[in-house]
Amino acid sequence: MIAFQNVSKYYEHQGVLKNITFSVQKGEMAFLTGPSGAGKSTLLKLMYLAEWPDEGDIVIEDFHLQSLKPPEIPLLRRSIGVVFQDFKLINNLTVFDNVAMALRIKGVGEKEIKNLVSVALKKVHLRHLSDSYPRSLSGGEQQRVVIARAIVTEPLVLLADEPTGNLDPNTSIDIIKLFEEINLQGTTILIATHNRELFRNTGRRVLKLDGGNLVGEEVG
Amino acid sequence: MTLAYSFKSAFQSLCREKWINILSMLTVASSLLIITLTAFFLYNVELVASHLPDRFSLVAYLNDNISQEEIQGIVDTLKRRDDIAALKYISKDDAIKELKQTLKDTRYILEGLNENPLSSSIEIRLKRDFVTSASAKRISEEIKKVSGIDDVYYGEKVAEAIYLLKKSLQNMSIIIFITISTGVVFVAYSTVKILFYRRKEEIEIIKLLGATKGFIRMPFLIEGGTIGFFGGILGIIGALLFYLAITYRLSMVIPMLKTLVFPLEILILLPITGIALGIVGSVIAIGRLKL
Ligand SMILES: Nc1ncnc2c1ncn2[C@@H]1O[C@H](COP(=O)(O)OP(=O)(O)OP(=O)(O)O)[C@@H](O)[C@H]1O
Ligand SMILES: [Mg+2]
């Protein structure tokens, strides 16, 4: 479950998010759209605390971010899978180790890691690139590594920031199908994108952001 | 699980930056070697000093061929003095035994002596109130007049000098120890700082993936500890080479070196000290992490 209550965020006194209130139910899959610079990435960053909200309260599952104690920050982040818009892959680790990192951080044993990582890489059709380094991959391949890393921990909440930005239409459809599958297992998903094709005819809720304001909601 | 990964990650990082690390290990090794040699030097000075009379004692050497009754007479005379705290009679046989004991390995120095060249003596311990230079001198002159006493050895000056030497050596060792330890911490600090900055981006990423401070720190603590550990091991090798050099090579030229004692047990402290100082350096290098 995700709930924003009157949340605002400023960068140098400039309001980037203004008085945002919305919620996404547990097990729901929703979209967040809006023009470039609308504040989509910023809104997602507030949830995994890459940035801190200046006003308002955010609740993610059982975590109330306003009263979160420092030792709980890693726990919050581990229960959220993030597909970063700028990937954030570690260049001196292989594809396998990049995906495995999310599990190592959680203290999962190496044997289990082997299985889980290869299952995740298979889901994004990248098993053959397991030993490659991120720099040698195409943009689309790198993006799929990031997706594999986000889903390998089976997080309670999955946040995807422009997850198909570097993918061709067919691969994009594959990825959305993958998200649908994961959603069926109970994961709450929020996908930020300006690609309207992604949510067309999905029947999912679409939150519309513009200039830092939540300007409405539609059904895709 | 996580610890195994931390070790793996630390060693990968150590291999990637191998020249920086080898250089640091050598620096740590030579620093620890200096500490060891200082300790060795101090240890030997202490050893020598412990065989010398302390500041409160005089030794009265008796005439040769003195009879048992005469000795008793002298002891009684001395006992009546109110400035003497204790007496100890040492026969010439006891004296040679003790000398042999002290020389242990270099007993050959005494070979060829048919006759015991030492005198019987009485060790005199003065009461504390009489240990000023002047009164010790006066007392020793008075005792010299007692018949049957050949000479009085009055070790005040030597003992005083040895004592001062010992004290200043101790102080110097402490200063050397602190300076060099700080140096080792600094070497570990700067090396780990470099490794830390090289992985800054990676650290920012794993923070967002939910890494705890411990998970982030551990590989760097292991790296610092490892540099200290191998520094210590290299230090042991250096110290052993030094030991072999003085016992086998130099002592042929300067036999006196044979009497030096080298407590090899202390070498085990080198890797432990190295690890401890290395970890301290790493902790300072990482500083306060912000998640
Ligand atoms: N660290 C920052 N410092 C100052 N301004 C920032 C910072 N991060 C974002 N901004 C500003 O906040 C606004 C929203 O940025 P954000 O990245 O959330 O937009 P977005 O909706 O994700 O855009 P895009 O679709 O291009 O990814 C932009 O005007 C941006 O310039
Ligand atoms: Mg964005």
Coordinates of C-alpha atoms in Angstrom, one line a residue, chain A residues 48 50 70 73-74 77-78 84 88-90 92-93 97 101-102 104-105 107-110 149, chain B residues 1-2 5 8 12 16 198-199 201-202 204-213 215 290-291:
Chain A
Y48 CA 12.5 5.0 -1.0
A50 CA 16.6 9.0 -1.9
P70 CA 17.4 5.6 10.9
I73 CA 15.7 3.0 6.4
P74 CA 17.4 -0.1 5.0
R77 CA 14.4 0.2 1.0
R78 CA 14.6 -3.6 0.9
F84 CA 15.8 3.5 -11.6
K88 CA 22.3 2.7 -11.2
L89 CA 24.1 -0.4 -12.3
I90 CA 27.6 -1.1 -10.7
N92 CA 32.7 -3.3 -12.1
L93 CA 30.3 -6.1 -11.3
D97 CA 26.5 -9.8 -9.4
M101 CA 23.6 -7.5 -4.9
A102 CA 20.0 -6.9 -3.9
R104 CA 23.3 -10.2 -0.7
I105 CA 22.3 -7.0 1.0
G107 CA 21.7 -11.7 3.7
V108 CA 20.4 -14.4 1.4
G109 CA 22.7 -17.5 1.0
E110 CA 24.9 -17.9 -2.1
R149 CA 17.4 -6.6 -9.9
Chain B
M1 CA 26.6 -15.4 4.5
T2 CA 27.0 -11.6 4.4
Y5 CA 30.6 -11.8 0.8
K8 CA 35.3 -11.7 -1.1
Q12 CA 38.7 -8.3 -4.9
R16 CA 42.3 -4.4 -8.0
R198 CA 37.0 4.7 -5.8
R199 CA 33.8 2.9 -4.8
E201 CA 29.3 5.5 -6.6
E202 CA 28.8 1.8 -5.9
E204 CA 25.6 5.3 -3.1
I205 CA 23.8 2.6 -5.2
I206 CA 23.8 -0.1 -2.6
K207 CA 22.5 2.4 0.0
L208 CA 19.5 2.8 -2.2
L209 CA 19.1 -1.0 -2.5
G210 CA 18.8 -1.2 1.3
A211 CA 22.4 -1.9 2.5
T212 CA 23.0 -1.3 6.2
K213 CA 25.9 0.8 7.5
F215 CA 27.3 -4.0 5.3
K290 CA 24.7 8.8 6.1
L291 CA 22.2 6.4 4.7

